[in-house]
mmCIF file of C-alpha atoms in Angstrom:
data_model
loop_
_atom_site.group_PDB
_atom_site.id
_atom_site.type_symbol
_atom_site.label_atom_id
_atom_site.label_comp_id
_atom_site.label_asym_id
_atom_site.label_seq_id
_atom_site.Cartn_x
_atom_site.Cartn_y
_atom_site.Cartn_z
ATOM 1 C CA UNK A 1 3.026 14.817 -14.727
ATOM 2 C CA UNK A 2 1.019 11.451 -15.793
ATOM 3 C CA UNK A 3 2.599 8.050 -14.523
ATOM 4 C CA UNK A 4 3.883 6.569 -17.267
ATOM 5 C CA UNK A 5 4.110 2.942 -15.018
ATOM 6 C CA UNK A 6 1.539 1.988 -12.313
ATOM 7 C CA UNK A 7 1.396 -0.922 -10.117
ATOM 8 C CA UNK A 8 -2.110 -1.918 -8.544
ATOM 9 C CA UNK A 9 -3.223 -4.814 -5.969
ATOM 10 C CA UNK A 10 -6.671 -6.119 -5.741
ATOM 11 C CA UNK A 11 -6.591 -5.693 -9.027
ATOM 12 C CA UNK A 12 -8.651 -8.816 -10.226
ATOM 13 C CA UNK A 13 -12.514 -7.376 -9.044
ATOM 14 C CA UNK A 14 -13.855 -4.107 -8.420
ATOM 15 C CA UNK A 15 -12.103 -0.848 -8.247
ATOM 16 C CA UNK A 16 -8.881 -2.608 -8.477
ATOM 17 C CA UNK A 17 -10.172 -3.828 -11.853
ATOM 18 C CA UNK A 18 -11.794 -0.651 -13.131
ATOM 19 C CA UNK A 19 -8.396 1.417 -12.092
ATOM 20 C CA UNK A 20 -6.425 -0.891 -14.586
ATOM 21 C CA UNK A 21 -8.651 -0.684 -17.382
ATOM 22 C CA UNK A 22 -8.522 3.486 -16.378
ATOM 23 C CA UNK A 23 -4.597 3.720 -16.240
ATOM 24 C CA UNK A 24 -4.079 1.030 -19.164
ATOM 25 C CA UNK A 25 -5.109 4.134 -21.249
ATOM 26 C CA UNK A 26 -2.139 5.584 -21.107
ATOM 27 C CA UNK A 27 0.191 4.114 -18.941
ATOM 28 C CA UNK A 28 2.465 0.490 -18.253
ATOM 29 C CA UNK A 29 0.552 -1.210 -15.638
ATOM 30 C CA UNK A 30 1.200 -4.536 -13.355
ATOM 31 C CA UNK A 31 -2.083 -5.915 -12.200
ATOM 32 C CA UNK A 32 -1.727 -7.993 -8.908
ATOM 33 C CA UNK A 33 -3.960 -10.475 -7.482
ATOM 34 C CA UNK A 34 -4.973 -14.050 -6.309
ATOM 35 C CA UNK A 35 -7.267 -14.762 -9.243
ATOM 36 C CA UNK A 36 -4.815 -16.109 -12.141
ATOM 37 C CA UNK A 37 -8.525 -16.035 -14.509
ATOM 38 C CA UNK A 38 -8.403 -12.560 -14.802
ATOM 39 C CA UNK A 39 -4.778 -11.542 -14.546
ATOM 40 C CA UNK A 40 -4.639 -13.690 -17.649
ATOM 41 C CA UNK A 41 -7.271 -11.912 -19.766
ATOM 42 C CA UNK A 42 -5.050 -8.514 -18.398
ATOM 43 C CA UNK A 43 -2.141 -10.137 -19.992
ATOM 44 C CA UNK A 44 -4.216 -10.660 -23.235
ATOM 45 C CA UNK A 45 -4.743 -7.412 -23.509
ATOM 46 C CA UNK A 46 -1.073 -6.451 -22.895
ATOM 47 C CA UNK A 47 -1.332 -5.423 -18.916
ATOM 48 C CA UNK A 48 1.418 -7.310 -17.160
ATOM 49 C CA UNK A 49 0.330 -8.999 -14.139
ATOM 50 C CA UNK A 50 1.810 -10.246 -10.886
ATOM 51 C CA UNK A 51 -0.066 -12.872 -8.660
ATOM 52 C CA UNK A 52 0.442 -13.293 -5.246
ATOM 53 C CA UNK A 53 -1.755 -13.275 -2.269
ATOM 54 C CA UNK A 54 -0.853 -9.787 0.052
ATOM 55 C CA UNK A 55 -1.385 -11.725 3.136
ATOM 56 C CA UNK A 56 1.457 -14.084 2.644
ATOM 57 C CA UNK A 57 4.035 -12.118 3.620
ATOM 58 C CA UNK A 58 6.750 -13.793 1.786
ATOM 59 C CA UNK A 59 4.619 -14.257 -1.293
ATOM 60 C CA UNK A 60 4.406 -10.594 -1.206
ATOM 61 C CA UNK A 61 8.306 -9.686 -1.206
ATOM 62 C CA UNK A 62 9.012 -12.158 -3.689
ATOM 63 C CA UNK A 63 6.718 -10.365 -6.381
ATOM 64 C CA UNK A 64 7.955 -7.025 -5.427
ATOM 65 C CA UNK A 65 11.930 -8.218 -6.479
ATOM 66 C CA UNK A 66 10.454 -8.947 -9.731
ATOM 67 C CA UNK A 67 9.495 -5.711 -10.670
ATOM 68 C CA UNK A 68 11.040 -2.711 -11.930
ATOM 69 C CA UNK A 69 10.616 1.087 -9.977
ATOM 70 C CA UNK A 70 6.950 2.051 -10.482
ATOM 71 C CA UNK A 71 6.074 6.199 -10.708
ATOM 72 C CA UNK A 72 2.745 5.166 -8.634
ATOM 73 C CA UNK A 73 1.931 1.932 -6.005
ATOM 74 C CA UNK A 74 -1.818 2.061 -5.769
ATOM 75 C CA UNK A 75 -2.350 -1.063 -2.438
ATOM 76 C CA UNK A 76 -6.187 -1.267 -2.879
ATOM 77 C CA UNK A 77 -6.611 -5.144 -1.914
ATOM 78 C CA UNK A 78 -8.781 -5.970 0.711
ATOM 79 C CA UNK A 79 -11.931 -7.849 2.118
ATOM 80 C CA UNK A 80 -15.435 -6.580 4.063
ATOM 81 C CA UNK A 81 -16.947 -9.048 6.698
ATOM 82 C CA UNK A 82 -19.259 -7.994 8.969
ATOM 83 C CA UNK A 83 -20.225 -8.975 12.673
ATOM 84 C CA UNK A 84 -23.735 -10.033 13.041
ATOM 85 C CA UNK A 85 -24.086 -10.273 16.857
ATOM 86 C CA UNK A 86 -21.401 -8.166 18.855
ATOM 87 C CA UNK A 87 -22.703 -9.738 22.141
ATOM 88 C CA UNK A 88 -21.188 -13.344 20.602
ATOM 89 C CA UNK A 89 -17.990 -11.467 19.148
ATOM 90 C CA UNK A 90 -15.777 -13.422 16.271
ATOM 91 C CA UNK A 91 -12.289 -13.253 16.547
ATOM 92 C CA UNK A 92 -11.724 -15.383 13.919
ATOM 93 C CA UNK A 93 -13.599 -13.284 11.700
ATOM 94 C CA UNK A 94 -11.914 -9.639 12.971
ATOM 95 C CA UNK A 95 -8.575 -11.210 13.332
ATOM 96 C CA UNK A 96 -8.933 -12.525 9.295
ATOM 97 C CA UNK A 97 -10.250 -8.502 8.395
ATOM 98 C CA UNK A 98 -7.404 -6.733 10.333
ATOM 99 C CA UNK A 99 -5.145 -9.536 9.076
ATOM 100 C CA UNK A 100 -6.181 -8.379 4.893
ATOM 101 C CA UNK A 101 -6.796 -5.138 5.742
ATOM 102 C CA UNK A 102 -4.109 -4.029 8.025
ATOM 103 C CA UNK A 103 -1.358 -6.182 8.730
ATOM 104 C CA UNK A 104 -1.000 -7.531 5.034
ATOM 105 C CA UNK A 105 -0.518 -3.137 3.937
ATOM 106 C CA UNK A 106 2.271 -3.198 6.028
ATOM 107 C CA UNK A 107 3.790 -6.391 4.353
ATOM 108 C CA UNK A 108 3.126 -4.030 1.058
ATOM 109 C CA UNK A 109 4.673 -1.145 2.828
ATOM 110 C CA UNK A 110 8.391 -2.476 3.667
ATOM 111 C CA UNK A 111 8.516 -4.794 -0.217
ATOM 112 C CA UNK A 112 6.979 -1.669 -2.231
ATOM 113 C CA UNK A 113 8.379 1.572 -1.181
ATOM 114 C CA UNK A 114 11.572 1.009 -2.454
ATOM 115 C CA UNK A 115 10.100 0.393 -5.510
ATOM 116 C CA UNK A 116 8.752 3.836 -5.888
ATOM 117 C CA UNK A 117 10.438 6.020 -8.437
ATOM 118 C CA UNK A 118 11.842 9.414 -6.785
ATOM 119 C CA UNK A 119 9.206 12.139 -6.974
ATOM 120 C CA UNK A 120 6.606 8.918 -6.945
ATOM 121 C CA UNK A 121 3.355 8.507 -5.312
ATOM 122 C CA UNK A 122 2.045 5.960 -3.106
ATOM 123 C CA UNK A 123 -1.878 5.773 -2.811
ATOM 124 C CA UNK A 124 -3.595 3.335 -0.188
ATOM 125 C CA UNK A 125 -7.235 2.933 -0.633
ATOM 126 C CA UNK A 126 -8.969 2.898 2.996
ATOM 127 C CA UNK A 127 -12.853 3.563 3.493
ATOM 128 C CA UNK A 128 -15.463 6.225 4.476
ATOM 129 C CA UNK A 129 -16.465 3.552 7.276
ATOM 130 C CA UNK A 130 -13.553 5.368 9.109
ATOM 131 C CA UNK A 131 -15.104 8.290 9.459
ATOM 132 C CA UNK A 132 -17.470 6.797 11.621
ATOM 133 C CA UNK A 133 -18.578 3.907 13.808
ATOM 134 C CA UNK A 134 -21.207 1.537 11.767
ATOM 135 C CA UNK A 135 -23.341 -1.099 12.761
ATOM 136 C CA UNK A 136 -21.480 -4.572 12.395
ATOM 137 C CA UNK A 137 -17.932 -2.991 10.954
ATOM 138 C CA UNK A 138 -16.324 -3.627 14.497
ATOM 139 C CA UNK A 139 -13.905 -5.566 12.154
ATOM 140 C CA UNK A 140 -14.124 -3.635 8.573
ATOM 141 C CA UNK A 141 -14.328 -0.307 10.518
ATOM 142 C CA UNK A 142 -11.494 -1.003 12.970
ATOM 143 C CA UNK A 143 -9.398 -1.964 9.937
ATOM 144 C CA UNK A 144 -9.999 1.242 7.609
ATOM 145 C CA UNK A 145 -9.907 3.703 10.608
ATOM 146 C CA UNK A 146 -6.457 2.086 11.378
ATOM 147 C CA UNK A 147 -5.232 2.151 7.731
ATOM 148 C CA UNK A 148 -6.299 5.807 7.458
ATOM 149 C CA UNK A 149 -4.435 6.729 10.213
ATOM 150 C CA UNK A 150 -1.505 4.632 8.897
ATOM 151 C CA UNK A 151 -1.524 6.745 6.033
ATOM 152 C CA UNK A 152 -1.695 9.773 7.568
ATOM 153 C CA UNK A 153 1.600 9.114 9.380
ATOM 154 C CA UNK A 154 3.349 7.878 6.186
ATOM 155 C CA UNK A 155 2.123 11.840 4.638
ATOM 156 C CA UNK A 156 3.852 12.861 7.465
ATOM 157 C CA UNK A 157 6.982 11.062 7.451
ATOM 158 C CA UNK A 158 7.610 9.447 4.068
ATOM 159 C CA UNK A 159 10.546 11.855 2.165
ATOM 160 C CA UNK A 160 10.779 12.218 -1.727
ATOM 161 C CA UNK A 161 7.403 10.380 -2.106
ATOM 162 C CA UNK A 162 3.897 12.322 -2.240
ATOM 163 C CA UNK A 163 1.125 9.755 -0.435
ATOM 164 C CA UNK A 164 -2.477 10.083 -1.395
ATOM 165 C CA UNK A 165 -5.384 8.490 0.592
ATOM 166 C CA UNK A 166 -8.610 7.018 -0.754
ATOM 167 C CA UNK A 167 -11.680 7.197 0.989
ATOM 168 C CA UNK A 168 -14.553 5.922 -1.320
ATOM 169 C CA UNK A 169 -18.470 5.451 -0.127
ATOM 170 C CA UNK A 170 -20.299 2.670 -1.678
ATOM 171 C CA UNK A 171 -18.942 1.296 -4.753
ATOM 172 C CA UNK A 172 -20.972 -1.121 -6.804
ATOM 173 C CA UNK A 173 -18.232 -3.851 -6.777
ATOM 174 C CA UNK A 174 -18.540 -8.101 -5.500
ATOM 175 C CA UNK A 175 -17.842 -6.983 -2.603
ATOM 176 C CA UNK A 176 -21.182 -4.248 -1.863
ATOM 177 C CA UNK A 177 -23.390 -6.504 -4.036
ATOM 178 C CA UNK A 178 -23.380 -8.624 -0.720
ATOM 179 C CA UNK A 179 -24.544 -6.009 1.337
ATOM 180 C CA UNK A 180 -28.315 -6.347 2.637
ATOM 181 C CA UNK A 181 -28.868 -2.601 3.549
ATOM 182 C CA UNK A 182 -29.490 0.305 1.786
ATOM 183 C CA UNK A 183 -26.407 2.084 -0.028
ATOM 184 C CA UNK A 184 -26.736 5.487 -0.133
ATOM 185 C CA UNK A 185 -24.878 7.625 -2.752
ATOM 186 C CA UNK A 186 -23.542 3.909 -5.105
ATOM 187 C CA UNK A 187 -21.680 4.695 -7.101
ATOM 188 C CA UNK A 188 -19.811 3.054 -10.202
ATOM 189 C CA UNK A 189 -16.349 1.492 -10.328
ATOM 190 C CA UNK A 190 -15.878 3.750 -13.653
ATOM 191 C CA UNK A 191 -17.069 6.533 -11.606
ATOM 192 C CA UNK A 192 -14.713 5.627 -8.338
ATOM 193 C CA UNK A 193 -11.726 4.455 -10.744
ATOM 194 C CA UNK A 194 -12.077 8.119 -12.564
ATOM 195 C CA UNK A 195 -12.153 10.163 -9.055
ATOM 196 C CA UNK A 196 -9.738 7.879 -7.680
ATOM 197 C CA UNK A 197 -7.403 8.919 -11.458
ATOM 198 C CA UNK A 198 -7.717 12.215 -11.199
ATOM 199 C CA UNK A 199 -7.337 12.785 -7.881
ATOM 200 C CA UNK A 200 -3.877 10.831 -7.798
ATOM 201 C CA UNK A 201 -3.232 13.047 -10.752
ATOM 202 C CA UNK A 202 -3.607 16.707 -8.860
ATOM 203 C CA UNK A 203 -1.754 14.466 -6.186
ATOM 204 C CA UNK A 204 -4.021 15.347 -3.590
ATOM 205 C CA UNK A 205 -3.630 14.127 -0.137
ATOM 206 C CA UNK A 206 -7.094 13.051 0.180
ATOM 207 C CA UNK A 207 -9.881 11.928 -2.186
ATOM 208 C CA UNK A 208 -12.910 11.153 -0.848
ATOM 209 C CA UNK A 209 -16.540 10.468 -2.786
ATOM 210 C CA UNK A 210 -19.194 10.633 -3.506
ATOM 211 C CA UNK A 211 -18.466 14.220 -1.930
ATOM 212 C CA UNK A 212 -22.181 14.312 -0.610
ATOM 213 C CA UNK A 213 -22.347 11.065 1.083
ATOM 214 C CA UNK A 214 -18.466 11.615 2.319
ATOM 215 C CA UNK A 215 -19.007 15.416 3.801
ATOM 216 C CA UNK A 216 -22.312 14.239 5.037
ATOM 217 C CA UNK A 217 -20.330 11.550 7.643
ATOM 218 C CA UNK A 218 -17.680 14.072 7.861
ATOM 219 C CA UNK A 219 -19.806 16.483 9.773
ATOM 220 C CA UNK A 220 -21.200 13.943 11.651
ATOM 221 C CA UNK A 221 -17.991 12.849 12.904
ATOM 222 C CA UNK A 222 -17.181 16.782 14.135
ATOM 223 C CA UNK A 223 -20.252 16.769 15.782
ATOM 224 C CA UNK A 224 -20.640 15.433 19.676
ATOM 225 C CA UNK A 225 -21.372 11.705 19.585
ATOM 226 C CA UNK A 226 -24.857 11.266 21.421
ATOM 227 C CA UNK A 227 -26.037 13.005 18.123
ATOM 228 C CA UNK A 228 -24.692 10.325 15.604
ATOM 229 C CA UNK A 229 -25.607 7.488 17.751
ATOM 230 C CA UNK A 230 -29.304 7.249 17.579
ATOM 231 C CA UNK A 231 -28.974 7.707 13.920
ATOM 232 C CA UNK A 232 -26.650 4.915 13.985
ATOM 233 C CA UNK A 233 -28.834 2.529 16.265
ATOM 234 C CA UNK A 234 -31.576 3.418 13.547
ATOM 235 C CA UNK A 235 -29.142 2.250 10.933
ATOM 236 C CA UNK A 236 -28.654 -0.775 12.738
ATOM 237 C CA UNK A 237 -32.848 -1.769 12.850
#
């Protein structure tokens, strides 16, 4: 059955932004984010929005006891930094990714499951950096291979509530149009925000794509590790 209401965070840029505009089609959707610019041109176009920032964890509870039960909780939000020099490691840096990456999901966690309908679905959008170690995503890596796992236990455990998990490549979004290496495999945000629909649809427990570019580090990651880490030093030059 399609949701008929859908909640989203990270909702203001990106995927988050194309998966609104995708489930505004035919369903009630609240939009969350920090940017009050474009929740307001949502709201223009009859989305509701809520605006709070997922790291504050009180910020965070108080927008989730102003909303109604949702069929589907889609907790996209999050941030990419990278490490530049691992021999002069940041802290600062990988404690502020784990902090909006990690940490901030669980505040999600405990103020939005209750709010999922009976029979709902809960979708949390990680990263195909988890499949592997990259060059500078100590922090960005650490974080999605954590949050996959976290998901994976909430498959396991959750009761009454299906739990889909979202491992895109690269997306064209703010955040990859930063990036200064070669992105193999871009795709869209139409294209990632239609995979990502459909696959919450068939309520799979996994969507992953572009399926070439995800299978490809798949394999790789079965595979003993001497033989992925040239490649990756190669990356790295």
């Amino acid at each position: 059955m399609e949701a008929k209401s859908v909640l989203i965070t990270g909702a203001t840029s990106g995927i988050g932004e194309a998966l609104v505009n995708r489930y505004a089609q035919s369903a009630q959707v609240i939009a969350c984010g920090r940017n009050q610019d474009k929740l307001s041109k949502f709201e223009s176009s009859g989305v509701s929005t809520s605006r709070f920032d997922m790291t504050d964890k009180e910020q965070v509870f108080d927008a989730a006891n102003k909303i109604e039960a949702q069929d589907v909780i889609i907790l996209n939000a999050g941030v990419c930094e990278y490490i530049d020099d691992a021999n002069n490691f940041d802290s600062a840096l990988f404690e502020r990714v784990i902090h909006a990456n990690l940490i901030a999901t669980g505040y999600c966690l405990e103020a939005f499951i209750p709010k999922i309908k009976p029979g709902g679905q809960l979708v949390i959008v990680s990263s195909s950096a988890s499949f592997l170690p990259l060059p500078r995503a100590q922090a960005y890596g650490a974080s999605k291979a954590a949050l996959s796992y976290l998901t994976r236990v909430m498959q396991v455990e959750l009761q009454g509530i299906d739990v889909t998990l979202v491992h895109p490549g690269f997306v064209e979004t703010p955040l990859t149009n930063k990036n200064d290496f070669p992105m193999p495999c871009l795709v869209t945000v139409e294209q990632a925000s239609e995979r990502i629909f459909q696959g919450v649809f068939k309520r799979k427990k996994e969507v992953h794509f572009p399926r070439r570019f995800t299978l490809f580090l798949k394999l790789f990651s079965l595979l003993p590790f001497n033989w992925w880490l040239p490649l990756a030093k190669r990356i790295k030059r």
